[in-house]
Tab-separated table of N, CA and C in Angstrom:
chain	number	residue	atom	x	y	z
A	940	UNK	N	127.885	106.345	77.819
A	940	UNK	CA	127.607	107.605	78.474
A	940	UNK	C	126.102	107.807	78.489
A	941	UNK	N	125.659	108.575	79.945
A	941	UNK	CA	124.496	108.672	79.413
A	941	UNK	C	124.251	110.525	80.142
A	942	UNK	N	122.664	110.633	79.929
A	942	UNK	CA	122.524	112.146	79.867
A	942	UNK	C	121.318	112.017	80.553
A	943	UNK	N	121.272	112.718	81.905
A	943	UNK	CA	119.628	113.438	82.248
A	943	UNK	C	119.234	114.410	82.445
A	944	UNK	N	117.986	115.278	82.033
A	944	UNK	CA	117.970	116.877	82.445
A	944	UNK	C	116.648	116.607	83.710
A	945	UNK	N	116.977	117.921	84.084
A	945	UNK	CA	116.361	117.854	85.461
A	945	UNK	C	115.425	119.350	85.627
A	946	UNK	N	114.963	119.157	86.009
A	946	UNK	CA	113.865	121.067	87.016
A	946	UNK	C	113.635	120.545	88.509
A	947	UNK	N	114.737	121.517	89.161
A	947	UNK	CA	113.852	121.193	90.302
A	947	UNK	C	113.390	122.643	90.865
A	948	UNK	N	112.097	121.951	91.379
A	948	UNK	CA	111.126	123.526	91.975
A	948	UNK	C	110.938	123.510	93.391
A	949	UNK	N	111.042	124.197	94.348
A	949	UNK	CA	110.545	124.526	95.992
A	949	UNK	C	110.055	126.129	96.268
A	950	UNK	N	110.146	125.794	97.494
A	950	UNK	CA	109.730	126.793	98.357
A	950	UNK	C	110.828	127.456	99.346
A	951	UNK	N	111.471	128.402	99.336
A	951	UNK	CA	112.327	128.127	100.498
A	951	UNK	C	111.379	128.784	102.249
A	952	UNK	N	112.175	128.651	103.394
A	952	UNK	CA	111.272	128.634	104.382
A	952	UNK	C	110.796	130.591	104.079
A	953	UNK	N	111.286	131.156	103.834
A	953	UNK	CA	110.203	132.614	103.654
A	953	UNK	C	109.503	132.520	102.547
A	954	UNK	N	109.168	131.731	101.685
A	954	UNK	CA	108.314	131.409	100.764
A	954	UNK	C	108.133	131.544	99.599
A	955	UNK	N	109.563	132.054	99.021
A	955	UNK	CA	110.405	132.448	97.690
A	955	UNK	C	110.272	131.375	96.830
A	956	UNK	N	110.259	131.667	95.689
A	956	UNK	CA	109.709	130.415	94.756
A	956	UNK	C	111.416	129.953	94.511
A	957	UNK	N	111.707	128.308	94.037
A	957	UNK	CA	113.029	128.443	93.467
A	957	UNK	C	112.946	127.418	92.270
A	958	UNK	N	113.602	128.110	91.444
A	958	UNK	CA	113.905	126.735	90.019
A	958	UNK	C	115.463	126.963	90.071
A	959	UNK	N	116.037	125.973	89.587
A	959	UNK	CA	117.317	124.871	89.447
A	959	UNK	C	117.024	124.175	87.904
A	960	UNK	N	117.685	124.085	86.922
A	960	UNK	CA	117.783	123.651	85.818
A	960	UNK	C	118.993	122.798	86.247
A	961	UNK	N	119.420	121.622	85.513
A	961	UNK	CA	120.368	121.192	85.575
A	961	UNK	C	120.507	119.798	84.049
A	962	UNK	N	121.756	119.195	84.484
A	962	UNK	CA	121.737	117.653	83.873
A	962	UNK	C	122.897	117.276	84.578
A	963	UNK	N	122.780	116.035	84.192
A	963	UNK	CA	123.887	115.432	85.160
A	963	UNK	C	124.541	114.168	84.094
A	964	UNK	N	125.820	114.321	83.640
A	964	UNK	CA	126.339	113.383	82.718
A	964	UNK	C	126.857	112.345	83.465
A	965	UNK	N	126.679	110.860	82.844
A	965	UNK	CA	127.533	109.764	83.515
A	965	UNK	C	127.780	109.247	82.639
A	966	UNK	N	128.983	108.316	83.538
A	966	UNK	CA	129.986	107.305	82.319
A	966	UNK	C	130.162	105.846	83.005
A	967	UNK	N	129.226	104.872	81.919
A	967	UNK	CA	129.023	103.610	82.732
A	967	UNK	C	130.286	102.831	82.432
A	968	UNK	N	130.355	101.399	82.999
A	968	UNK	CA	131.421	100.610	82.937
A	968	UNK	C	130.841	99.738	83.304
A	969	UNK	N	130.055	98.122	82.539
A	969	UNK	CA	130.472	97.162	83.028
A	969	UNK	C	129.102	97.045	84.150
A	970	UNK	N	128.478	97.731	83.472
A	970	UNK	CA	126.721	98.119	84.111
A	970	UNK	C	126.754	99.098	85.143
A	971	UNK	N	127.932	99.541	86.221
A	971	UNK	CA	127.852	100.747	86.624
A	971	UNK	C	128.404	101.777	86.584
A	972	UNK	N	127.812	102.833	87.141
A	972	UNK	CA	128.096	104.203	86.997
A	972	UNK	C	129.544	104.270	87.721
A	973	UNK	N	130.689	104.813	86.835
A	973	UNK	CA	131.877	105.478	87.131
A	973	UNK	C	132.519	106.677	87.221
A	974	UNK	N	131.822	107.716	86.560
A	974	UNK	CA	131.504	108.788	86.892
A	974	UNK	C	130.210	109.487	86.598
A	975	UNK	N	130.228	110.520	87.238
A	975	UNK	CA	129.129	111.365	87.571
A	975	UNK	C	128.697	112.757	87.396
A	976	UNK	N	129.021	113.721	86.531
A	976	UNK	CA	129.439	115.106	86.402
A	976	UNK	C	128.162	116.068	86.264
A	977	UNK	N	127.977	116.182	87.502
A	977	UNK	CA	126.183	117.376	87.810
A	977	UNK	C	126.677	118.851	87.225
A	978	UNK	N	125.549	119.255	86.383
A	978	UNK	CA	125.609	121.222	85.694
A	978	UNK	C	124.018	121.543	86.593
A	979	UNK	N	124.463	122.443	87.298
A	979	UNK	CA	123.045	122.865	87.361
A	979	UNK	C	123.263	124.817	87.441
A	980	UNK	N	122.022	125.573	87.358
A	980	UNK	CA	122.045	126.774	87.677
A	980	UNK	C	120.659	127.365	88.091
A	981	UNK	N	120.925	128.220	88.481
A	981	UNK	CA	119.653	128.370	89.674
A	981	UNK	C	119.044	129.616	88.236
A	982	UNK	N	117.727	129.425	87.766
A	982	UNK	CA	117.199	130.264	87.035
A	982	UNK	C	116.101	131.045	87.494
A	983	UNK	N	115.988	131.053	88.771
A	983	UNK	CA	114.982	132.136	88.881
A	983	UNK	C	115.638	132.199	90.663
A	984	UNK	N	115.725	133.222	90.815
A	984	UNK	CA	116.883	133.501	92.259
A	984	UNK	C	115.697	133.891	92.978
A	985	UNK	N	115.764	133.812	94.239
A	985	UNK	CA	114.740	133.774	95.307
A	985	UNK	C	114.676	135.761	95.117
A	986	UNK	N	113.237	136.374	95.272
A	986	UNK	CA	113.622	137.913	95.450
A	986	UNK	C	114.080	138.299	96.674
């Protein structure tokens, strides 16, 4: 199994800031990925 955490940051087109926290768990087999299970949540909501 493995584990990654993530931030992702933009802009949306009216110019609202956005963050996204997340991780995304996987479960290898045999050198590849067999599953895939993304958490994310939006921590700062556009105003």
């Amino acid at each position: 199994m493995g584990v990654s955490e993530w931030l992702l940051t933009g802009t949306t087109p009216e110019g609202r800031r956005v963050r996204v926290r997340g991780c995304d768990h996987r479960e290898f087999r045999d050198g590849k990925v067999i599953r895939k299970d993304p958490y994310w949540k939006i921590v700062e909501k556009p105003a």
